[in-house]
Short mmCIF file of C-alpha atoms in Angstrom, two decimals:
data_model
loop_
_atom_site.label_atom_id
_atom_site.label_comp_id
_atom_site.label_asym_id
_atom_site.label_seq_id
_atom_site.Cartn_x
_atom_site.Cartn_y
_atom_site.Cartn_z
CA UNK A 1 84.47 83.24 95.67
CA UNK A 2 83.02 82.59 91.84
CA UNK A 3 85.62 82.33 89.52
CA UNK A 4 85.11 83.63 85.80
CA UNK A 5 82.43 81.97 83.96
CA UNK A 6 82.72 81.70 80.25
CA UNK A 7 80.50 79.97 77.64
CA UNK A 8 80.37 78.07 75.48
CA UNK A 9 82.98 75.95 76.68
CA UNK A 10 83.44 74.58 72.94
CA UNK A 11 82.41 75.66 69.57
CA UNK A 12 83.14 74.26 65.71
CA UNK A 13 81.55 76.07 62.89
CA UNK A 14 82.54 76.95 59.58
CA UNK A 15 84.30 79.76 57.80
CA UNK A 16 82.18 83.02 56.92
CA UNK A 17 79.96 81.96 59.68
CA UNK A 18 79.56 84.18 62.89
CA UNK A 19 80.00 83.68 66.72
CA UNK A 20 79.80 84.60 69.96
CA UNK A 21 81.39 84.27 73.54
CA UNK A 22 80.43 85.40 76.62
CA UNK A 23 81.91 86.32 80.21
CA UNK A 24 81.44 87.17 83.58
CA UNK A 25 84.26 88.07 85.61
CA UNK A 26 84.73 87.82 89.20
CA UNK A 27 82.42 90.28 91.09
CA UNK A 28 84.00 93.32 91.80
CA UNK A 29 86.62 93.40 88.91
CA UNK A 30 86.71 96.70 87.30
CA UNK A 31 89.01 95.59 84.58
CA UNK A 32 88.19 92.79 81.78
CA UNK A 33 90.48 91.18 79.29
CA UNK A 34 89.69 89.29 76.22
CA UNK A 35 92.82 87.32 74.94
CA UNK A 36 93.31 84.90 72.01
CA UNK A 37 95.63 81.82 72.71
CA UNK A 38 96.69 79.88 69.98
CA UNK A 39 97.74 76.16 70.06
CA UNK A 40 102.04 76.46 71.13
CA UNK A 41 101.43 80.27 71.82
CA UNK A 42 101.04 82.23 74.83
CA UNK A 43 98.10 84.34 75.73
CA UNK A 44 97.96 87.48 72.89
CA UNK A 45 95.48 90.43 74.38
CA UNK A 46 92.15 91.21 72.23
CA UNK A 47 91.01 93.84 74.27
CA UNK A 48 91.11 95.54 78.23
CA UNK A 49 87.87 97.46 79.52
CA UNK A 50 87.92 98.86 82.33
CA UNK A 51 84.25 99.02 83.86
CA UNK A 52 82.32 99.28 80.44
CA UNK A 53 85.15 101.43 79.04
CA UNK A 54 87.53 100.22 76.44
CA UNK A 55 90.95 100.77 77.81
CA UNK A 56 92.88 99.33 74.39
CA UNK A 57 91.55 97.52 71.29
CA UNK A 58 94.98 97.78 69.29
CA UNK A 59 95.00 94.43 68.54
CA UNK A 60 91.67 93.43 68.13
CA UNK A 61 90.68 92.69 63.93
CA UNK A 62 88.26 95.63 64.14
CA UNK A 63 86.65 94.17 60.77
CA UNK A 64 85.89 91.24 61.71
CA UNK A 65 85.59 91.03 65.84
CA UNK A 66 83.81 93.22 67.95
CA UNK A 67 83.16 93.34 71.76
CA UNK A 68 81.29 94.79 74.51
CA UNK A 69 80.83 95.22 78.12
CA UNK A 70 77.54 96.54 78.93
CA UNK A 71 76.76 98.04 82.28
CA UNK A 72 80.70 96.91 83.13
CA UNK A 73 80.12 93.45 84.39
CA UNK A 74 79.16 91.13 81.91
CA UNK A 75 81.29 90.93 78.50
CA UNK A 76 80.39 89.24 74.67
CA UNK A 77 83.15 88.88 72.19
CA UNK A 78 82.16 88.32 68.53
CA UNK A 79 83.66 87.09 65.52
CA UNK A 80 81.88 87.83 62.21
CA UNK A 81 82.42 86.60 59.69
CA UNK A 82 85.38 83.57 61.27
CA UNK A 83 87.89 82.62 59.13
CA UNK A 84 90.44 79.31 59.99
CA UNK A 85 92.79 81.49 61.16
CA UNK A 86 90.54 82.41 63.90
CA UNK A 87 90.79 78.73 65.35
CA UNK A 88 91.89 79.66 68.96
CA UNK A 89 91.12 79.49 73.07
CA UNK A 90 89.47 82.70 73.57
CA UNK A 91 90.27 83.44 77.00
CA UNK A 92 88.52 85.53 79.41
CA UNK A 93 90.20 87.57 82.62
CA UNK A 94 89.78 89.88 84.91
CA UNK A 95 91.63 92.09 87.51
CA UNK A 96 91.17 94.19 90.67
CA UNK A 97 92.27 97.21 89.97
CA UNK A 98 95.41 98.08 92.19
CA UNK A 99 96.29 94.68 93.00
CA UNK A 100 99.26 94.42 91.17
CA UNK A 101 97.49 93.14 88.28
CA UNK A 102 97.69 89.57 88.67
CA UNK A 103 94.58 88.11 86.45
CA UNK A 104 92.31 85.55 86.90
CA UNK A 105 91.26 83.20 84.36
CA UNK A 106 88.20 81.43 83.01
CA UNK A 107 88.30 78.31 81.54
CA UNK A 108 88.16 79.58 78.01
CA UNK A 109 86.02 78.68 74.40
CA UNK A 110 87.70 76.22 72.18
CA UNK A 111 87.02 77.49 69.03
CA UNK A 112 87.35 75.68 65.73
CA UNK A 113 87.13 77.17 62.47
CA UNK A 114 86.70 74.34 59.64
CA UNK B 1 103.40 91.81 70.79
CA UNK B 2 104.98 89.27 73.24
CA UNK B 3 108.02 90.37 75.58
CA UNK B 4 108.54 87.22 77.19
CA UNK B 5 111.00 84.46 75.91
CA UNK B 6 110.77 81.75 77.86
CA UNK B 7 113.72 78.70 78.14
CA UNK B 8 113.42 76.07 77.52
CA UNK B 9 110.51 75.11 75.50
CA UNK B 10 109.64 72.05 76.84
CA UNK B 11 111.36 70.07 79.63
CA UNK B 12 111.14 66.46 80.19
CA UNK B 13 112.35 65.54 84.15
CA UNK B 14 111.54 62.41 86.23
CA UNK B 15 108.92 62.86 89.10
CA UNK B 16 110.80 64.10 92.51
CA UNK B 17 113.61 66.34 90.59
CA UNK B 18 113.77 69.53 90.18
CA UNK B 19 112.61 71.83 87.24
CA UNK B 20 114.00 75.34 86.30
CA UNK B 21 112.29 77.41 83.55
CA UNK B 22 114.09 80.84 82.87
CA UNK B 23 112.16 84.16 81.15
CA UNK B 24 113.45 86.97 79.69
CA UNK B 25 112.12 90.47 78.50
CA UNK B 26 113.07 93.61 77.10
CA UNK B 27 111.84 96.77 78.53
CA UNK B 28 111.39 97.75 82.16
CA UNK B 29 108.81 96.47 84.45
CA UNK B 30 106.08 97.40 87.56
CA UNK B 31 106.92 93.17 88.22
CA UNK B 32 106.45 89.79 86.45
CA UNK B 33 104.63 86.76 87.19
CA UNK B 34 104.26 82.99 86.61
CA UNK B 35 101.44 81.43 85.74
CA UNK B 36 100.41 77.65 84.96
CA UNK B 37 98.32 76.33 82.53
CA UNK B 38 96.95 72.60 82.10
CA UNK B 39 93.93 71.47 80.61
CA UNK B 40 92.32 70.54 83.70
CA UNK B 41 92.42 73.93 85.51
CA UNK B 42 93.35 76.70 82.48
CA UNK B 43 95.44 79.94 83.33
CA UNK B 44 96.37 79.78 86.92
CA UNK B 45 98.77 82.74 88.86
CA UNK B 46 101.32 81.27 90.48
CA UNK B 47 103.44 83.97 92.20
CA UNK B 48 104.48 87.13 91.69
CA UNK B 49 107.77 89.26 92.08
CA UNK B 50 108.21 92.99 92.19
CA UNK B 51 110.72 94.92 90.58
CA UNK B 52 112.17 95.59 93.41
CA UNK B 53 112.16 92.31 95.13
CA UNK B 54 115.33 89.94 94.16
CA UNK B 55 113.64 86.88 95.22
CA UNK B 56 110.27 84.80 96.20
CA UNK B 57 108.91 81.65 97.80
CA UNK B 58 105.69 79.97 97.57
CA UNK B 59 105.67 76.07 98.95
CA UNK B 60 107.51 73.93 96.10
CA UNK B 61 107.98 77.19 93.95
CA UNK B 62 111.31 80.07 94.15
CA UNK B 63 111.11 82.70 91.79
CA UNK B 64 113.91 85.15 91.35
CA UNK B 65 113.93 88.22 89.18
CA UNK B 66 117.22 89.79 87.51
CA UNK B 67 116.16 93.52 86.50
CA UNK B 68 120.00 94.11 85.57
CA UNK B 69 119.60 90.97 83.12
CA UNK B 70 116.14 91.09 82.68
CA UNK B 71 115.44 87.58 83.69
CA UNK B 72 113.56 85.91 85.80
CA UNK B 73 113.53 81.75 86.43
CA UNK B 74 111.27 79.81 88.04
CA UNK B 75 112.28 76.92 90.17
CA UNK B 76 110.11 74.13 91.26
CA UNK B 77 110.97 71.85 93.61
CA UNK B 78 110.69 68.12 94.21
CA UNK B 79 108.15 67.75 91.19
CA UNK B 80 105.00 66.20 91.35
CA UNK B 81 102.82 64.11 88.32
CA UNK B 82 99.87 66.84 88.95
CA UNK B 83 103.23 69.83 87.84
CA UNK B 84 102.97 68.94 84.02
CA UNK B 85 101.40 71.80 82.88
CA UNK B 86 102.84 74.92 80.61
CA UNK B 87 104.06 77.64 82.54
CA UNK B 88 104.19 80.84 81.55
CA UNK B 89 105.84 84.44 82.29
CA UNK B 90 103.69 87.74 82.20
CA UNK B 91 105.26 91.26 82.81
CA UNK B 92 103.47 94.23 83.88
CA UNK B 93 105.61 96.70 81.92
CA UNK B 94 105.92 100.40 83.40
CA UNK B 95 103.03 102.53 81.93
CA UNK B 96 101.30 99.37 80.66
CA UNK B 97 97.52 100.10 81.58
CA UNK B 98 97.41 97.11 83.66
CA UNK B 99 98.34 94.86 80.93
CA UNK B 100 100.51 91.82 81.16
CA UNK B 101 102.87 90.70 77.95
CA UNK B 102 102.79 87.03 77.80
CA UNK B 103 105.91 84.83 76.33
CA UNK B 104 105.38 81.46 74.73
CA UNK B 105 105.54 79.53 77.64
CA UNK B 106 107.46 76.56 78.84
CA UNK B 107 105.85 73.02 78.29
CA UNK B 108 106.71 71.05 81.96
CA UNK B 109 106.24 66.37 81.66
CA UNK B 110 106.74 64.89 84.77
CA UNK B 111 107.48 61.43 83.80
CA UNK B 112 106.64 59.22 86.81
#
């Protein structure tokens, strides 16, 4: 079984400029998770869909990220414009709904802000 | 927001003894999990315990789960070089949309 892809694995740009990540969960996973891990921190949640629905956002900087799951497979998360705060993993996961929620993983986007 | 605390923060043992990590949270739960992370393989589930289970066994690894206290630990046994990694606690809080709340993490060195 494919395991979440994510790319890029690595990215460095500079402050006010934009980017993007994408995702593919594991096929068959209704639900998708965007999380932001910073260096010392555990994983802090972005945003859930659930098939191309977005199930909670609360957290996500509406002003400055945005994402999307089109046709409910698929997901792009992107930051515009980045400030060095925004220096993080971004972590993609997804779930089967109904199996007691355990998540799996990709291998996340380093991101550095300079 | 994260509900996890996990204890200690980082743990230093010799290769072959064992390591306990303990978790705590605050509000009730559908169950909580353990998961490992190291650079070489990222966010990895590890083993998961149900609210209404008291305790769980997966090869090296015993998990048990205080609801009363609202603990959990994790236990691994005879450690290994490849078990440096963080490890981390997620709940699945009651009425949590399938989220998971994520604590801080315990950093594991295996010193061989």
């Amino acid at each position: 079984e494919a395991g979440v892809a994510q790319s890029p694995r690595y990215k460095i740009i500079e402050k006010r400029q934009s980017v993007a990540f994408w995702c593919n969960p594991i096929s068959g996973h209704a639900t998708l998770y965007w999380y932001q891990q910073i260096l010392g921190q555990g994983p802090k949640l972005l945003i859930q869909f659930q098939n191309n629905g977005v199930v909670d956002d609360s957290q996500l900087p509406k002003d400055r990220f945005s994402a999307e799951r089109l046709k409910g497979v698929d997901s792009t998360l992107k930051i515009q414009p980045a400030k060095l705060e925004d220096s993080a993993v971004y972590l993609c996961a997804s779930s089967q709904r109904g199996n007691y929620n355990e998540q799996f993983f990709g291998p996340g986007t380093r991101l550095t802000v300079l | 927001s994260q509900q996890g605390e996990e204890d200690p923060q980082a743990l230093s043992i010799q290769e072959g003894e064992n390591a306990t990590m303990n978790c705590s949270y605050k509000t009730s739960i559908n169950n909580l999990q353990w998961y490992r992370q190291n650079s070489g393989r990222g966010l990895v589930h590890l083993i998961l315990i149900r609210s209404n289970e008291r305790e769980k066994h997966s090869g090296r690894l015993r998990v048990t789960l205080d609801t009363s206290k609202k603990s959990s630990s994790l236990l691994i046994t005879a450690s290994r070089a490849a078990d440096t990694a963080s490890y981390f606690c997620a709940t699945d809080a009651m009425d949590s949309n399938y989220q998971l709340i994520w604590g801080a993490g315990t950093k594991l060195i295996i010193k061989p």
